[in-house]
Short mmCIF file of C-alpha atoms in Angstrom, two decimals:
data_model
loop_
_atom_site.label_atom_id
_atom_site.label_comp_id
_atom_site.label_asym_id
_atom_site.label_seq_id
_atom_site.Cartn_x
_atom_site.Cartn_y
_atom_site.Cartn_z
CA MET I 494 17.03 95.18 53.35
CA SER I 495 15.64 98.58 52.56
CA ALA I 496 17.87 100.22 54.72
CA ASN I 497 20.74 98.60 52.73
CA GLY I 498 19.96 99.73 49.77
CA SER I 499 18.14 103.08 50.50
CA THR I 500 21.56 103.54 51.09
CA GLU I 501 23.06 102.55 48.11
CA SER I 502 20.72 104.47 46.32
CA GLY I 503 21.20 107.45 47.68
CA CYS I 504 25.46 107.21 47.68
CA ARG I 505 24.88 106.31 43.94
CA SER I 506 21.94 108.85 43.10
CA GLU I 507 23.69 112.04 45.05
CA VAL I 508 26.98 113.96 42.56
CA LYS I 509 30.66 114.39 44.63
CA PRO I 510 30.50 115.21 48.02
CA SER I 511 27.91 112.36 49.24
CA ASN I 512 30.11 109.86 47.33
CA SER I 513 32.89 111.35 49.53
CA ILE I 514 30.99 110.54 52.70
CA CYS I 515 30.18 107.04 51.62
CA SER I 516 33.50 105.62 50.97
CA GLN I 517 35.00 107.64 54.17
CA LYS I 518 32.09 106.31 55.94
CA GLU I 519 33.50 102.89 54.09
CA LEU I 520 37.09 103.81 55.14
CA SER I 521 36.06 104.23 58.91
CA VAL I 522 34.04 100.81 59.40
CA THR I 523 37.65 98.81 57.36
CA ALA I 524 39.92 100.91 59.58
CA SER I 525 37.35 99.95 62.95
CA VAL I 526 37.56 95.88 61.94
CA ILE I 527 41.38 95.94 61.55
CA SER I 528 42.12 97.58 64.86
CA MET I 529 40.06 95.58 66.73
CA THR I 530 41.32 92.21 64.46
CA VAL I 531 45.04 93.17 65.26
CA GLY I 532 44.20 93.73 69.03
CA ILE I 533 42.33 90.90 69.47
CA VAL I 534 44.93 88.42 68.29
CA SER I 535 47.70 90.04 69.35
CA ASN I 536 46.13 91.04 72.48
CA SER I 537 45.50 86.66 72.65
CA LEU I 538 48.59 85.80 71.57
CA ALA I 539 50.43 87.93 74.69
CA LEU I 540 48.37 86.45 76.81
CA PHE I 541 49.05 82.73 75.60
CA ILE I 542 52.67 83.84 76.65
CA LEU I 543 51.96 85.22 80.33
CA VAL I 544 49.92 82.33 80.85
CA LYS I 545 52.78 80.08 80.42
CA SER I 546 55.37 82.50 82.09
CA TYR I 547 52.48 82.09 85.15
CA ASN I 548 52.19 78.89 85.69
CA ARG I 549 56.23 77.66 85.05
CA ILE I 550 57.38 80.48 87.16
CA ARG I 551 58.47 79.83 90.54
CA ILE I 552 59.68 83.74 91.82
CA LYS I 553 57.12 85.04 94.71
CA SER I 554 57.60 88.47 92.77
CA LYS I 555 57.28 87.59 89.92
CA ALA I 556 54.54 86.52 89.61
CA SER I 557 52.82 89.36 91.20
CA PHE I 558 54.05 91.07 87.94
CA LEU I 559 52.95 88.66 85.99
CA LEU I 560 49.04 88.50 86.99
CA PHE I 561 49.31 92.44 87.34
CA ALA I 562 50.34 91.86 84.00
CA SER I 563 47.61 89.19 82.78
CA SER I 564 45.25 91.59 83.98
CA LEU I 565 45.99 94.01 81.72
CA VAL I 566 46.13 92.26 78.95
CA ILE I 567 42.38 90.40 79.26
CA THR I 568 41.59 93.88 80.09
CA ASP I 569 42.58 95.20 76.70
CA LEU I 570 41.05 92.69 74.83
CA LEU I 571 37.90 93.09 76.55
CA GLY I 572 38.13 96.75 75.62
CA HIS I 573 38.99 95.93 71.81
CA LEU I 574 36.06 93.01 71.64
CA ILE I 575 33.49 95.51 73.56
CA ASN I 576 33.91 98.78 71.99
CA GLY I 577 35.21 97.43 69.01
CA SER I 578 31.70 95.82 68.38
CA LEU I 579 29.95 98.07 70.10
CA VAL I 580 31.67 100.73 67.21
CA LEU I 581 30.79 98.17 64.18
CA PHE I 582 26.65 97.82 65.41
CA VAL I 583 26.56 102.02 65.43
CA TYR I 584 28.40 101.92 61.76
CA SER I 585 25.66 99.06 60.93
CA SER I 586 22.73 101.40 62.36
CA GLN I 587 23.31 104.02 59.84
CA LYS I 588 24.46 105.83 63.20
CA LYS I 589 21.12 106.78 64.06
CA TRP I 590 20.89 107.32 67.59
CA GLU I 591 17.69 108.45 67.49
CA THR I 592 16.44 105.45 66.21
CA PHE I 593 18.14 102.30 67.10
CA ASP I 594 18.74 104.05 71.29
CA PRO I 595 15.82 106.52 72.03
CA HIS I 596 16.38 106.32 75.98
CA ARG I 597 20.31 106.69 75.17
CA ILE I 598 20.74 103.17 77.21
CA VAL I 599 23.66 102.12 74.10
CA CYS I 600 25.46 105.87 74.57
CA SER I 601 25.67 105.08 78.33
CA VAL I 602 27.02 101.97 77.74
CA PHE I 603 29.23 102.31 75.19
CA GLY I 604 30.52 105.60 77.31
CA MET I 605 31.30 103.70 80.12
CA CYS I 606 33.40 101.62 78.26
CA MET I 607 35.18 104.23 76.76
CA VAL I 608 36.07 105.45 79.98
CA PHE I 609 36.41 102.04 81.84
CA PHE I 610 38.84 100.43 79.23
CA GLY I 611 40.00 104.07 79.09
CA LEU I 612 41.50 104.29 82.74
CA SER I 613 41.93 100.44 83.58
CA PRO I 614 45.04 99.72 81.67
CA LEU I 615 46.89 103.60 83.35
CA PHE I 616 46.06 102.08 86.68
CA LEU I 617 47.43 98.72 86.03
CA GLY I 618 50.61 99.86 84.81
CA SER I 619 51.39 102.77 87.53
CA VAL I 620 50.04 99.35 89.92
CA MET I 621 52.95 97.31 88.39
CA ALA I 622 55.40 100.09 88.45
CA VAL I 623 54.75 100.83 92.37
CA GLU I 624 55.18 96.97 92.55
CA ARG I 625 58.27 96.76 91.39
CA CYS I 626 59.65 100.02 92.71
CA ILE I 627 59.01 98.25 96.20
CA GLY I 628 60.12 94.70 94.87
CA VAL I 629 63.50 96.64 94.13
CA THR I 630 64.15 99.18 97.16
CA ARG I 631 62.67 97.10 99.90
CA PRO I 632 62.73 92.75 99.35
CA ILE I 633 61.70 91.92 102.78
CA PHE I 634 58.89 93.93 103.28
CA HIS I 635 57.34 93.02 98.98
CA SER I 636 57.35 89.63 100.80
CA THR I 637 56.44 89.16 104.05
CA MET I 638 53.77 92.02 103.40
CA LEU I 639 52.56 91.81 99.83
CA VAL I 640 51.62 89.00 99.49
CA SER I 641 49.65 86.70 96.33
CA ARG I 642 46.34 87.45 98.27
CA HIS I 643 47.16 91.46 99.00
CA MET I 644 47.81 91.43 94.94
CA LYS I 645 44.16 90.29 94.01
CA ARG I 646 42.68 92.29 96.29
CA LEU I 647 44.42 95.34 94.69
CA LEU I 648 43.94 94.27 91.43
CA GLY I 649 40.00 94.20 92.35
CA LEU I 650 39.91 97.63 93.97
CA THR I 651 42.27 98.32 90.82
CA TRP I 652 39.43 97.94 88.50
CA LEU I 653 36.47 99.05 91.38
CA LEU I 654 38.12 102.23 90.73
CA ALA I 655 37.58 102.71 87.20
CA ALA I 656 34.13 100.97 87.47
CA LEU I 657 33.10 103.97 89.43
CA VAL I 658 34.80 106.74 87.83
CA ALA I 659 32.82 105.36 84.43
CA VAL I 660 29.25 105.18 86.35
CA LEU I 661 30.10 108.26 88.03
CA PRO I 662 28.60 110.41 85.39
CA VAL I 663 25.31 107.77 84.83
CA LEU I 664 24.73 108.65 88.91
CA LEU I 665 25.38 111.71 89.15
CA TRP I 666 22.67 112.29 85.84
CA ARG I 667 25.31 113.79 83.76
CA PRO I 668 24.31 111.15 80.92
CA TYR I 669 27.10 110.42 78.76
CA LYS I 670 25.92 112.14 75.42
CA VAL I 671 26.69 111.28 71.10
CA GLN I 672 30.16 113.11 69.98
CA SER I 673 29.67 115.51 66.61
CA SER I 674 30.70 112.78 64.33
CA ARG I 675 28.07 110.30 65.45
CA SER I 676 30.60 106.91 65.86
CA TRP I 677 30.78 107.02 69.82
CA CYS I 678 30.09 108.44 73.03
CA PHE I 679 31.75 110.53 75.42
CA PHE I 680 31.51 112.99 78.47
CA PRO I 681 29.76 116.42 76.67
CA MET I 682 32.74 117.90 75.92
CA GLU I 683 30.78 120.44 73.41
CA GLN I 684 28.28 122.50 75.76
CA PRO I 685 28.60 121.63 79.25
CA LYS I 686 25.75 123.04 81.42
CA ASP I 687 26.62 123.26 84.95
CA TRP I 688 30.67 122.89 86.84
CA LEU I 689 29.52 119.06 87.19
CA ASP I 690 29.96 118.66 83.31
CA VAL I 691 33.66 120.29 83.65
CA LEU I 692 34.29 118.20 86.62
CA LEU I 693 34.18 115.07 84.95
CA PRO I 694 36.15 115.08 81.93
CA LEU I 695 38.42 116.89 84.27
CA LEU I 696 39.06 113.95 86.81
CA PHE I 697 39.13 111.58 84.07
CA SER I 698 41.90 112.67 82.18
CA MET I 699 43.62 114.52 86.36
CA LEU I 700 43.38 110.58 87.80
CA GLY I 701 45.05 109.28 84.15
CA LEU I 702 47.86 112.44 84.26
CA LEU I 703 48.84 110.68 87.58
CA ALA I 704 48.46 107.65 86.56
CA LEU I 705 51.17 107.72 84.91
CA LEU I 706 53.29 110.58 86.19
CA LEU I 707 53.59 107.47 88.60
CA SER I 708 54.33 105.16 86.41
CA ILE I 709 57.39 107.25 85.20
CA VAL I 710 58.78 107.90 88.55
CA CYS I 711 58.31 104.74 89.75
CA ASN I 712 60.11 103.35 86.65
CA THR I 713 63.19 105.78 87.17
CA LEU I 714 63.14 105.01 90.82
CA THR I 715 63.30 101.18 89.78
CA SER I 716 65.79 101.44 87.32
CA CYS I 717 68.58 103.75 88.86
CA VAL I 718 68.29 101.73 91.48
CA LEU I 719 69.33 98.56 89.55
CA LEU I 720 72.41 100.08 87.67
CA GLN I 721 73.43 100.91 90.36
CA ALA I 722 73.37 97.36 91.51
CA ARG I 723 75.01 96.69 88.61
CA LEU I 724 77.81 99.26 88.25
CA ARG I 725 78.77 98.41 91.64
CA ARG I 726 78.66 94.45 91.32
CA LYS I 727 76.01 93.99 94.51
CA HIS I 728 73.96 92.06 92.49
CA HIS I 729 75.58 88.91 90.57
CA CYS I 730 72.18 86.41 91.56
CA ARG I 731 70.44 84.61 89.41
CA GLY I 732 67.27 86.83 90.19
CA THR I 733 69.28 89.89 88.96
CA SER I 734 67.69 89.02 85.56
CA TYR I 735 63.71 88.71 85.76
CA HIS I 736 64.36 92.39 87.70
CA ILE I 737 65.61 94.11 84.16
CA GLU I 738 63.35 91.37 82.01
CA MET I 739 60.46 93.31 84.20
CA ILE I 740 62.08 97.03 84.17
CA TRP I 741 62.15 96.84 80.29
CA GLN I 742 58.51 95.43 79.79
CA LEU I 743 57.49 98.55 82.28
CA LEU I 744 59.56 100.68 80.54
CA GLY I 745 57.85 99.79 77.20
CA ILE I 746 54.04 99.82 78.46
CA MET I 747 54.88 103.32 80.51
CA LEU I 748 56.63 104.58 77.08
CA VAL I 749 53.67 103.63 74.91
CA SER I 750 50.84 105.06 77.54
CA CYS I 751 52.66 108.53 77.56
CA VAL I 752 51.95 108.86 73.53
CA CYS I 753 48.69 106.88 73.36
CA TRP I 754 46.64 108.17 76.10
CA GLY I 755 49.03 111.20 76.43
CA PRO I 756 47.40 113.26 73.82
CA LEU I 757 43.76 112.85 74.75
CA LEU I 758 44.19 114.00 78.12
CA ILE I 759 45.49 116.95 77.46
CA HIS I 760 43.30 117.42 75.12
CA VAL I 761 40.05 116.79 77.41
CA ILE I 762 41.42 119.80 80.00
CA ILE I 763 42.47 121.75 77.02
CA LEU I 764 38.61 121.07 76.05
CA SER I 765 37.28 121.19 79.41
CA THR I 766 38.98 124.87 80.39
CA ARG I 767 37.87 127.17 77.21
CA ALA I 768 35.97 127.78 74.23
CA ARG I 769 34.68 124.73 71.50
CA ASP I 770 34.50 124.67 67.79
CA GLU I 771 33.94 122.82 65.21
CA SER I 772 37.52 121.69 64.81
CA THR I 773 38.26 120.91 68.88
CA SER I 774 35.32 117.32 67.90
CA PHE I 775 37.59 116.77 64.96
CA SER I 776 40.96 116.93 66.66
CA LEU I 777 38.85 114.86 69.75
CA LEU I 778 38.25 112.19 67.86
CA THR I 779 41.38 111.96 66.04
CA VAL I 780 43.41 111.68 69.58
CA VAL I 781 40.72 109.34 70.94
CA ARG I 782 42.41 106.78 67.82
CA MET I 783 45.59 107.18 68.69
CA ALA I 784 44.26 106.80 71.65
CA THR I 785 43.36 103.02 71.15
CA TRP I 786 46.87 101.73 69.49
CA ASN I 787 47.38 101.96 73.16
CA GLN I 788 46.05 98.13 73.23
CA ILE I 789 47.18 97.05 70.51
CA LEU I 790 50.96 98.46 71.51
CA ASP I 791 50.37 96.50 74.63
CA PRO I 792 50.54 93.16 74.05
CA TRP I 793 53.88 93.44 71.54
CA VAL I 794 55.75 95.02 74.79
CA TYR I 795 55.16 91.61 76.39
CA ILE I 796 55.20 88.88 73.22
CA LEU I 797 59.26 91.24 71.88
CA LEU I 798 60.90 92.60 75.10
CA ARG I 799 60.69 89.29 76.76
CA LYS I 800 63.94 87.47 78.37
CA ALA I 801 64.61 85.47 75.71
CA VAL I 802 63.83 88.22 73.14
CA LEU I 803 66.29 90.04 74.66
CA ARG I 804 68.84 87.98 75.34
CA LYS I 805 68.65 86.96 71.56
CA ILE I 806 69.04 90.78 70.56
CA PHE I 807 72.44 91.59 72.96
CA LEU I 808 73.77 88.19 71.33
CA LEU I 809 73.70 89.58 67.82
CA CYS I 810 74.22 92.88 68.50
CA PRO I 811 78.03 92.07 68.77
CA SER I 812 78.44 89.90 66.84
CA CYS I 813 77.05 92.46 63.75
CA TRP I 814 79.65 94.96 65.39
CA ASP I 815 82.43 92.38 65.55
CA SER I 816 81.97 91.57 61.65
CA LYS I 817 81.69 94.89 60.43
CA SER I 818 85.16 96.52 63.10
CA HIS I 819 86.62 92.71 61.23
CA ASN I 820 85.45 93.77 57.70
CA LEU I 821 87.19 97.25 58.46
CA HIS I 822 89.87 95.51 60.00
CA ARG I 823 90.81 94.62 56.90
CA TRP I 824 90.51 97.49 54.98
CA GLN I 825 92.30 98.90 56.66
CA ARG I 826 95.36 96.39 56.71
CA SER I 827 94.83 96.56 52.80
CA MET I 828 94.57 101.12 52.50
CA LEU I 829 97.58 100.46 54.30
CA CYS I 830 99.16 98.33 52.31
CA SER I 831 98.43 99.55 48.48
CA SER I 832 99.85 102.98 49.91
CA VAL I 833 103.67 101.46 51.10
CA GLU I 834 103.62 99.11 47.99
CA LYS I 835 103.91 102.46 46.06
CA ASN I 836 106.74 103.54 48.29
CA ASN I 837 108.36 100.02 48.87
CA PRO I 838 107.00 97.10 47.29
CA SER I 839 109.44 94.59 48.94
CA ASP I 840 107.91 95.90 52.04
CA CYS I 841 104.30 95.50 51.69
CA LEU I 842 105.36 91.79 50.14
CA GLY I 843 107.50 91.22 53.58
CA ARG I 844 104.36 91.95 55.78
CA MET I 845 101.48 90.66 53.80
CA PRO I 846 100.67 87.03 54.31
CA LEU I 847 101.31 84.30 51.84
CA PRO I 848 99.57 83.32 49.54
CA ASP I 849 98.85 79.88 49.92
CA ALA I 850 100.19 78.43 46.33
CA ALA I 851 103.24 80.40 48.19
CA ILE I 852 103.76 78.04 51.30
CA LYS I 853 103.57 75.13 48.91
CA SER I 854 106.35 75.88 46.91
CA ILE I 855 108.06 76.82 49.71
CA THR I 856 108.13 73.48 51.87
#
């Protein structure tokens, strides 16, 4: 109670600058709550759809894809829950890290969660792209070697690699630091002590960019192979449709990851290799907020780019085009008839269809 009272009195007694600071803080808290709520709802809905599809599917390669997709959505869901809860805890404690975290335990956990839940979706997206590429280009090898047991081990190794990168600063006695906004923890970007403080964020960014590059290469190769098979009419079996559905979802995940995570990964590399100033810390916070949207947009890829939704879109587009072309044809006929009528009215009457009343009178 006393802390809340002192904060309110401070906001009311100070002049306009402090009022703007208080309103900015309330806006940040509101944005965090909205982002956390939307992310949890979106990922929960996508997880329900994926689990339902996983229990219903009978195709082996599709089951492997859904296993990784469900793991990606679960990772995004946990990222929203844990990171969002830590952000709200920091704001509720008035950002007084020296008071509630004197031993930097919360900051270390916060930094590890930021890195782990940042790299895990990128790694999982690249693994899914590689798995689909092998399934399309080498189906026999995929069905014989990449069994369910191996897929689960690969999933565990992917999470383990992300966790190792997240824990590495703590193991090397290079703990995470509170950033200049005092609302989150990350690598020591502003004042690195030695080459290790430069190497760790570079490792984080390079691994993320490599995962994005691998996804781009594999998804491009898979799309080209499927398109070539369609053009040569070699695939007309029932299994082709789920390949198309999965590649659409992979392309959506890749696009979202590149747009959301690309600026942060590139920005961290730039900050690690040049001098820092006050503006760079603000820009770092901006690209971090962009990266958080990845966990919100990822589930909507699975919600919207499903086979049932895509079929409705593909059926809706030709019907809209047919109606537009029909209206255009009628408009062209009316314009042509009006121009002919001025020159030869009888010719127009001979070409135009008779109304119902005229037909009845003739009969």
